[in-house]
Structure formats: C-alpha cells, structure tokens
mmCIF file of C-alpha atoms and ligand atoms in Angstrom:
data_model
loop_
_atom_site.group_PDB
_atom_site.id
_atom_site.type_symbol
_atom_site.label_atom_id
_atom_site.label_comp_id
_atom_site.label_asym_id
_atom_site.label_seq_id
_atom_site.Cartn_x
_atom_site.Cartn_y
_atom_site.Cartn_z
ATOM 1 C CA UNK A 1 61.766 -80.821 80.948
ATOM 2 C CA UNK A 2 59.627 -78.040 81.693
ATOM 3 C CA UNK A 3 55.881 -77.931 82.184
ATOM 4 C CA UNK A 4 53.195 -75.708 82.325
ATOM 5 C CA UNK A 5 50.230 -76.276 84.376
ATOM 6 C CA UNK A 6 46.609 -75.701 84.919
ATOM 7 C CA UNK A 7 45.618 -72.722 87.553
ATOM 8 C CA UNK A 8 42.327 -74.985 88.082
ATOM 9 C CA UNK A 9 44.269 -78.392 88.664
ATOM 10 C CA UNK A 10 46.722 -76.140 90.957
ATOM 11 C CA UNK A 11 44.056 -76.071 92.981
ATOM 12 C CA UNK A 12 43.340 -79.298 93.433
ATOM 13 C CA UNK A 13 45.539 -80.068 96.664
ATOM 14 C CA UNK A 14 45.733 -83.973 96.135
ATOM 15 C CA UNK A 15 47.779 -84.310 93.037
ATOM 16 C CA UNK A 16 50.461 -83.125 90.875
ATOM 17 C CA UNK A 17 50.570 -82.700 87.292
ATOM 18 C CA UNK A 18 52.275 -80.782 84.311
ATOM 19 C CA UNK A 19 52.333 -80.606 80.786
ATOM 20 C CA UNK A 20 55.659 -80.786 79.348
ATOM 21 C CA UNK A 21 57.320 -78.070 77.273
ATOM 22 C CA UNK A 22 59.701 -78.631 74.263
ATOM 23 C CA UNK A 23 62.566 -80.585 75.551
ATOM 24 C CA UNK A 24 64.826 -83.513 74.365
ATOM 25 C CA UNK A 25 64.806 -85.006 77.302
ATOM 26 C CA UNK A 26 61.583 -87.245 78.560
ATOM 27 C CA UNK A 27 61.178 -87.385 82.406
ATOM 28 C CA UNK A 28 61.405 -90.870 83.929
ATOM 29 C CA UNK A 29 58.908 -92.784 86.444
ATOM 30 C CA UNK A 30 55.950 -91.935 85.038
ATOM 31 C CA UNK A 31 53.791 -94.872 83.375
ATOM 32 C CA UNK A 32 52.820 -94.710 79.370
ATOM 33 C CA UNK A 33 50.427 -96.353 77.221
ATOM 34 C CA UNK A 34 51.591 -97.114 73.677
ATOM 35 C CA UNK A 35 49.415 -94.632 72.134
ATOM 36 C CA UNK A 36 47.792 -95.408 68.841
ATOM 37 C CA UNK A 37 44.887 -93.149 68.352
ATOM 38 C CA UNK A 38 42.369 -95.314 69.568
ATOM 39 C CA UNK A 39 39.610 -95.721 72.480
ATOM 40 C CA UNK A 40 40.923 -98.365 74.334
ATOM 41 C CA UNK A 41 41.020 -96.625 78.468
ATOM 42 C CA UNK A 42 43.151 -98.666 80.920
ATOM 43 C CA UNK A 43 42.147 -98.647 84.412
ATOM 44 C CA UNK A 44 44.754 -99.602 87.557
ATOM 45 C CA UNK A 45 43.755 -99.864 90.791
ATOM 46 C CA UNK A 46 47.404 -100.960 91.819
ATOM 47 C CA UNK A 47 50.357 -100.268 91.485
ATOM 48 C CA UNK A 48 52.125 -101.684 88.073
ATOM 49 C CA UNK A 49 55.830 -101.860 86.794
ATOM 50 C CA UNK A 50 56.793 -98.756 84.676
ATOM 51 C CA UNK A 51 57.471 -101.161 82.200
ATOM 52 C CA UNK A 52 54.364 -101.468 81.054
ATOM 53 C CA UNK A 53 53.518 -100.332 77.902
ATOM 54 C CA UNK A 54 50.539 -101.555 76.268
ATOM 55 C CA UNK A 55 48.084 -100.056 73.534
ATOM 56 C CA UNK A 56 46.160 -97.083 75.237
ATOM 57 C CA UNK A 57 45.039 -93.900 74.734
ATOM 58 C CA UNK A 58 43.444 -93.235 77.546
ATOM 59 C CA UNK A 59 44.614 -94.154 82.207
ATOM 60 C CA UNK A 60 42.656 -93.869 84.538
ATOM 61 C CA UNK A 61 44.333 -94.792 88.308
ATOM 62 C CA UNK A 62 42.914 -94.879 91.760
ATOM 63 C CA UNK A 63 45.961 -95.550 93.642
ATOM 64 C CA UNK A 64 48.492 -92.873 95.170
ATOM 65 C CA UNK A 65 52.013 -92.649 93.478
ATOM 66 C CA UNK A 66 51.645 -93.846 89.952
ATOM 67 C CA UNK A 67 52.070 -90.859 87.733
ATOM 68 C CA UNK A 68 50.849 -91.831 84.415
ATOM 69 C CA UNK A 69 51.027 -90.126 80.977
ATOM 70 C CA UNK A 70 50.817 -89.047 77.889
ATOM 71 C CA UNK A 71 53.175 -88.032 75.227
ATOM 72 C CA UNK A 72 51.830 -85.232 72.516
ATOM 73 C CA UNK A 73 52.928 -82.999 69.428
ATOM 74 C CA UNK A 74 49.811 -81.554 68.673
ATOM 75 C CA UNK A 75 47.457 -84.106 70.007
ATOM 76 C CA UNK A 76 45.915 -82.661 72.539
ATOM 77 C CA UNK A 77 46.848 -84.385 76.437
ATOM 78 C CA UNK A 78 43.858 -83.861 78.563
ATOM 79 C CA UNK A 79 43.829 -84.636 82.257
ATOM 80 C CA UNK A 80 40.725 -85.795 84.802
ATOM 81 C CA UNK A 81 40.697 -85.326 88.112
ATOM 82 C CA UNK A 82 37.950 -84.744 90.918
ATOM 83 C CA UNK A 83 37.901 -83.484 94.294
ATOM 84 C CA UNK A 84 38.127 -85.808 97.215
ATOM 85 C CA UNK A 85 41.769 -87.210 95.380
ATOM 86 C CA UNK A 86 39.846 -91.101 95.100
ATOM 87 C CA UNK A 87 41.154 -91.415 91.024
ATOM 88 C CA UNK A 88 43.134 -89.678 88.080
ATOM 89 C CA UNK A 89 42.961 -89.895 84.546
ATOM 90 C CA UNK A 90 44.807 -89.186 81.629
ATOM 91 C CA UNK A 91 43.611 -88.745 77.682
ATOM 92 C CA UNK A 92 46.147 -88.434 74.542
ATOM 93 C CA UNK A 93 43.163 -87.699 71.779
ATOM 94 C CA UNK A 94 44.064 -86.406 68.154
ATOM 95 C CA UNK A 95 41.256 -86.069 66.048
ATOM 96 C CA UNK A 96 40.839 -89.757 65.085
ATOM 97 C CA UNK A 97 40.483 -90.354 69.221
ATOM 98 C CA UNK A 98 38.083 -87.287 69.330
ATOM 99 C CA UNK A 99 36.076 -88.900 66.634
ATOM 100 C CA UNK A 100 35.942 -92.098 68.374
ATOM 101 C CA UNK A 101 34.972 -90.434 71.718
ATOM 102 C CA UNK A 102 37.787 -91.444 73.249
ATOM 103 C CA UNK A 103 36.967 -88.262 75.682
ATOM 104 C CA UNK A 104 33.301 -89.112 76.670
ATOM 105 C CA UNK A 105 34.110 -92.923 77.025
ATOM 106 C CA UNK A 106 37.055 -92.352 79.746
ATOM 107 C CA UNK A 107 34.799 -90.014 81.231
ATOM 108 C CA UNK A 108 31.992 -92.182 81.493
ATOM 109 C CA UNK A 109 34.472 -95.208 83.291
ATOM 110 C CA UNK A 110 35.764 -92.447 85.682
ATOM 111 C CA UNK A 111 32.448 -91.359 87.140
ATOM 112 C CA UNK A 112 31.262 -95.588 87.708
ATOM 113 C CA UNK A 113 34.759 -96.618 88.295
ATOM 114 C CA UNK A 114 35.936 -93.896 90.959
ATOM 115 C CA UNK A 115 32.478 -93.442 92.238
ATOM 116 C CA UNK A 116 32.338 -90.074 91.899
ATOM 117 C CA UNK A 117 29.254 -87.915 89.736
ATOM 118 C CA UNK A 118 30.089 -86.172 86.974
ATOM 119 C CA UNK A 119 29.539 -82.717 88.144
ATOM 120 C CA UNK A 120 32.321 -83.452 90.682
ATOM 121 C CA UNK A 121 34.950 -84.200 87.768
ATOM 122 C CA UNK A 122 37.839 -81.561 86.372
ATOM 123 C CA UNK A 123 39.029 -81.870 83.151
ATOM 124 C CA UNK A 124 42.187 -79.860 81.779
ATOM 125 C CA UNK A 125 42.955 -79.990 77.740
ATOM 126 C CA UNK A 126 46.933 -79.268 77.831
ATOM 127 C CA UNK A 127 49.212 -77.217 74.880
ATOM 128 C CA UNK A 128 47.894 -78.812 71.143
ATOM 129 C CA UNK A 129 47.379 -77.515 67.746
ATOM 130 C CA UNK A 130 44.600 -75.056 68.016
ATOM 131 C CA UNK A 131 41.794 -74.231 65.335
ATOM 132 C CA UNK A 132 44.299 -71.829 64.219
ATOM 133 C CA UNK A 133 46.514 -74.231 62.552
ATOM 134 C CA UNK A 134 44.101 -77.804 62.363
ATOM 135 C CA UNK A 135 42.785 -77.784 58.955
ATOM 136 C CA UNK A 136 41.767 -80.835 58.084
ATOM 137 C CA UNK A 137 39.931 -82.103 54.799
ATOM 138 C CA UNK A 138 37.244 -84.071 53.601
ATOM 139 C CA UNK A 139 38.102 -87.440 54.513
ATOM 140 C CA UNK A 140 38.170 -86.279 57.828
ATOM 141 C CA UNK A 141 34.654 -84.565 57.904
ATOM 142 C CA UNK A 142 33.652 -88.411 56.907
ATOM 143 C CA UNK A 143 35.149 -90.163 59.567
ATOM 144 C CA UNK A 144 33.143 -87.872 61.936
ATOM 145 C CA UNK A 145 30.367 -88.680 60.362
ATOM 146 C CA UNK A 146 31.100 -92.080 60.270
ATOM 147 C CA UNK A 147 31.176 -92.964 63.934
ATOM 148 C CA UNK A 148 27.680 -90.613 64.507
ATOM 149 C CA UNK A 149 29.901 -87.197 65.595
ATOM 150 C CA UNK A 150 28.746 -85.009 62.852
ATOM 151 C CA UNK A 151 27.049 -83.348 65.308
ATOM 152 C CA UNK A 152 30.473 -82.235 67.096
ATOM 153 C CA UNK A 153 31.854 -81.625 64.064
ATOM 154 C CA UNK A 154 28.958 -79.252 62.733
ATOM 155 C CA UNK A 155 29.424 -77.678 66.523
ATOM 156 C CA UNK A 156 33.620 -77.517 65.698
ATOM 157 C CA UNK A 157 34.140 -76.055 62.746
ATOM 158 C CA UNK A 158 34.963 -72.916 60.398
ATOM 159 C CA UNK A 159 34.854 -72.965 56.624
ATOM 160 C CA UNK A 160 38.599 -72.995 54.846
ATOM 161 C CA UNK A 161 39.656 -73.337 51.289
ATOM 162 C CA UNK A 162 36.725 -75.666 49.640
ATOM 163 C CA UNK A 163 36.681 -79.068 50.759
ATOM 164 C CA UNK A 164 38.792 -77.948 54.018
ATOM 165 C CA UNK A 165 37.852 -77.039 57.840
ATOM 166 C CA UNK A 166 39.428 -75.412 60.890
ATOM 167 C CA UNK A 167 38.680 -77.924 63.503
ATOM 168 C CA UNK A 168 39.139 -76.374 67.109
ATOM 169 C CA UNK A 169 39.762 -80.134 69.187
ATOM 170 C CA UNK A 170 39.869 -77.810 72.143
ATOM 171 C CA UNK A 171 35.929 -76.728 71.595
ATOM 172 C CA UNK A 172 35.462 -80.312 71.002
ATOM 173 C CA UNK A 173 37.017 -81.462 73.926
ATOM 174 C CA UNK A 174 35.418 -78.830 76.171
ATOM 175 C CA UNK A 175 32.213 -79.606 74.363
ATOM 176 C CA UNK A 176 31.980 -83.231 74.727
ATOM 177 C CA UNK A 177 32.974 -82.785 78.510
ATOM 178 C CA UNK A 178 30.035 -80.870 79.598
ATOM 179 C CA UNK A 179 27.373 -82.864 77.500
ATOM 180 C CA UNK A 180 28.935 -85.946 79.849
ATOM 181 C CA UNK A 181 27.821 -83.617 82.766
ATOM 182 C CA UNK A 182 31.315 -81.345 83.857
ATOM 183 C CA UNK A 183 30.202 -77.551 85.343
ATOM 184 C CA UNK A 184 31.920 -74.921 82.288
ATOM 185 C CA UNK A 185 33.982 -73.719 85.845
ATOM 186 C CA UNK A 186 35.717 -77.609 85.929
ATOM 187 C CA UNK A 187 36.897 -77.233 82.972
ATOM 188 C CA UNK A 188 40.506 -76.020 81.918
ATOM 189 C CA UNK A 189 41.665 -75.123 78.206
ATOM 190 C CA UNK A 190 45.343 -73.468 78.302
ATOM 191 C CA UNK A 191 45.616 -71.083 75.720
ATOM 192 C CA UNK A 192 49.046 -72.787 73.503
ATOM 193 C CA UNK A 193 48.796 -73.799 70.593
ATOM 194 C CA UNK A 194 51.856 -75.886 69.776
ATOM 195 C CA UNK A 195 52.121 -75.556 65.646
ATOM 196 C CA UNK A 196 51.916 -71.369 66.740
ATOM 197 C CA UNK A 197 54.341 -71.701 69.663
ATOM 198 C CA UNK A 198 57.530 -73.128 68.035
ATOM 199 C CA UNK A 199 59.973 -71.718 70.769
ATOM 200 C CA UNK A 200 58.105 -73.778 73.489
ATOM 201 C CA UNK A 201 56.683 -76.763 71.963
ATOM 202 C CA UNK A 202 57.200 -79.752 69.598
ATOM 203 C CA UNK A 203 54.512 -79.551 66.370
ATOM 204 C CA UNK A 204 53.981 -83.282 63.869
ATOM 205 C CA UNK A 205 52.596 -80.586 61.627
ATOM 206 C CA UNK A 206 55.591 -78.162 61.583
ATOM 207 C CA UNK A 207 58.106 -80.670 62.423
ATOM 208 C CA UNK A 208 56.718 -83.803 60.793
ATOM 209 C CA UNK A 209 58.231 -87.384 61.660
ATOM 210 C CA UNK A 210 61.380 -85.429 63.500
ATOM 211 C CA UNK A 211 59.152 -83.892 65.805
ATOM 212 C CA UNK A 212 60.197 -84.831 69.493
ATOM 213 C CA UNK A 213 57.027 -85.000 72.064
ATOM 214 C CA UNK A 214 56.266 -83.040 75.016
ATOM 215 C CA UNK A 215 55.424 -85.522 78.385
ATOM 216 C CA UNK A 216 52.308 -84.742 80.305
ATOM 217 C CA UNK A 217 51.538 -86.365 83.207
ATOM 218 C CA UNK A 218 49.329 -86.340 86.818
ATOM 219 C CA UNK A 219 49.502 -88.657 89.508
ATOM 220 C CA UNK A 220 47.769 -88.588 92.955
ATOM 221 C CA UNK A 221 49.976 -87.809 96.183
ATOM 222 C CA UNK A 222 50.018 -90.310 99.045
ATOM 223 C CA UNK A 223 47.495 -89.249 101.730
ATOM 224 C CA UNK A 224 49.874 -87.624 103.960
ATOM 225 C CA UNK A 225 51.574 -85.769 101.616
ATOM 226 C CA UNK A 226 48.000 -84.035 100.988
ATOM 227 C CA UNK A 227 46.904 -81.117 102.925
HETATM 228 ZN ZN1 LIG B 1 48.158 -72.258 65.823
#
C-alpha cells in the first residue's frame, strides 16, 4: 500500500504516519478498532495484542511502537499528535461520528489524558469525500440537530437540490478542532477527495458495498529512534 502524508505531521520528528492510497492489500501490525460510527475513544497506555479488535472509532496511545488505525472510503481518518512525542491519536469520523462529536470528545481525553494543552495539539484530516461530492439530505440535517450541532452544520453547509446540502466534513473537522483550542497553523487538511480521485482512492459512494478501504495509521517511535 501506498500512503500519502501530512507536510505538518512530517515535521513532527517523533512519529510516523501515512494515509493509505487505493490498494488491495491492507498493511499488517498496526492495531484497529471495529469501527461503527460511533463516539466510543479507546485509550492504551500499554502495549496490547494486534488482535484486538473492539468497537471504536476513535485511539488514543501513549506508548512507543503501537501503530494504530483506521480504515476509510470516504470517512474521513484524522490523526492527533503533539509535540514533545508523550501520546497519539487516531479518529475514523463519517458524518454520523462528526455529529456525535466524536472529534471534540477524543480531543478533549487527549489534552487530560497525555497532559498536554490544547494549543500544543496537531490534528491532520486525511483523503475523504469532500463537499464536492457529500450531499446529504434531510434526515441528516436532523440528526445534527438532534445531538445540539446545528450550529456546525449551519457553519458546514451549501444549498443543493431542495431538501439537500453539500456538507464539507473537512470544514467541520477543522472547525470543531480550533473551537477545542488547536492554533489554524496545527492543523492539516490534504486536499483529496476520494469520490473525485478514483485512480488513487477507494469511494462507498462510487463504489458502494465493493468498495475496498484505504489504511491510515500513526504510531510513536521508540525514544532512540527519535532525533
Ligand atoms: Zn469530490
């Protein structure tokens, strides 16, 4: 498989991380939740078998060598990272998880769980459907609404065809990070969209059930392979 990455996270010299390009093949060692568009964040302190699989949308780890995960077709796979290397985190949020703030909860038990302020965290949003392809419809607009997020909504969308919206998750995303407390400069949205970019990336809304997944992951490096 074949990633892209973030110039910001690049930066960052005490982890790796990618975000997977369209690829059959789904690299091993690297630790995934059983995803399922909820808000539920695991946290590991420790090191865990990669057999564990367990409903999550959401990872945050503290310890060196665990790269964890997220596996996306248009959802959008959003990393966390800050600067001293003390914690990781990793985010698969569609719009159902954007709705339910999966982004500003897991940001929230970063800061008090890695001990670290908010202004010190980076956040990258990965390749996902972009406003350019997400229309969504009314039932939609009501689930917003529904868990107190018309506000992001209101702040997220274009008009379409009546009764339909362009909803740009990547705005949302960005959005929600910096009322949490991220600088605008922490924050990294790659361009792709993946329902646009067939040649490179897997799309659920071009594809549909057949749709393979692209892997995104980050993990910390051991302290002496950091320099
Ligand atoms: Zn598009």
């Amino acid at each position: 498989m074949q990633f892209v990455t973030s110039p910001l996270f690049e930066s960052l010299p005490h982890l790796y991380h990618g975000f997977g390009m369209r690829s059959e093949e789904i690299p091993s060692g690297i630790l995934f939740p059983k995803q399922v568009h909820g808000d539920h964040v695991e946290i590991f302190d420790i090191p865990v078998p990669l057999t564990w699989h367990e409903p999550a949308d959401a990872v945050i780890v503290t310890c060196p060598s665990l790269p964890i995960g997220v596996k996306t077709a248009d959802c959008l796979p959003i990393l966390i990272a800050e600067g001293s290397g003390k914690g990781v985190a990793v985010v698969h949020a569609g719009w159902k998880g954007m709705a339910l703030g999966i982004l500003p909860k897991v940001l929230y038990r970063f800061v008090e769980h890695v001990g670290v302020e908010a202004e010190d965290v980076y956040l990258a949003v990965g390749p996902g459907i972009g406003a350019c392809c997400l229309e969504v419809d009314e039932p939609v607009r009501a689930y917003f609404v529904e868990q107190g997020r018309q506000g992001d909504w209101e702040a997220c969308v274009q008009p379409s065809r009546s009764g339909h919206w362009w909803l740009d998750l990547k705005l949302m995303a960005k959005e929600q990070a910096m009322a949490v407390g991220l600088k605008e400069g922490h924050i990294d949205v790659l361009p792709y969209c993946t329902r646009c970019e067939e040649a490179y990336f897997f799309s659920y809304r071009r594809e549909g059930l057949a749709a393979g997944r692209q892997a995104n992951y980050i993990v910390l490096k051991e302290s002496e392979e950091r320099q």
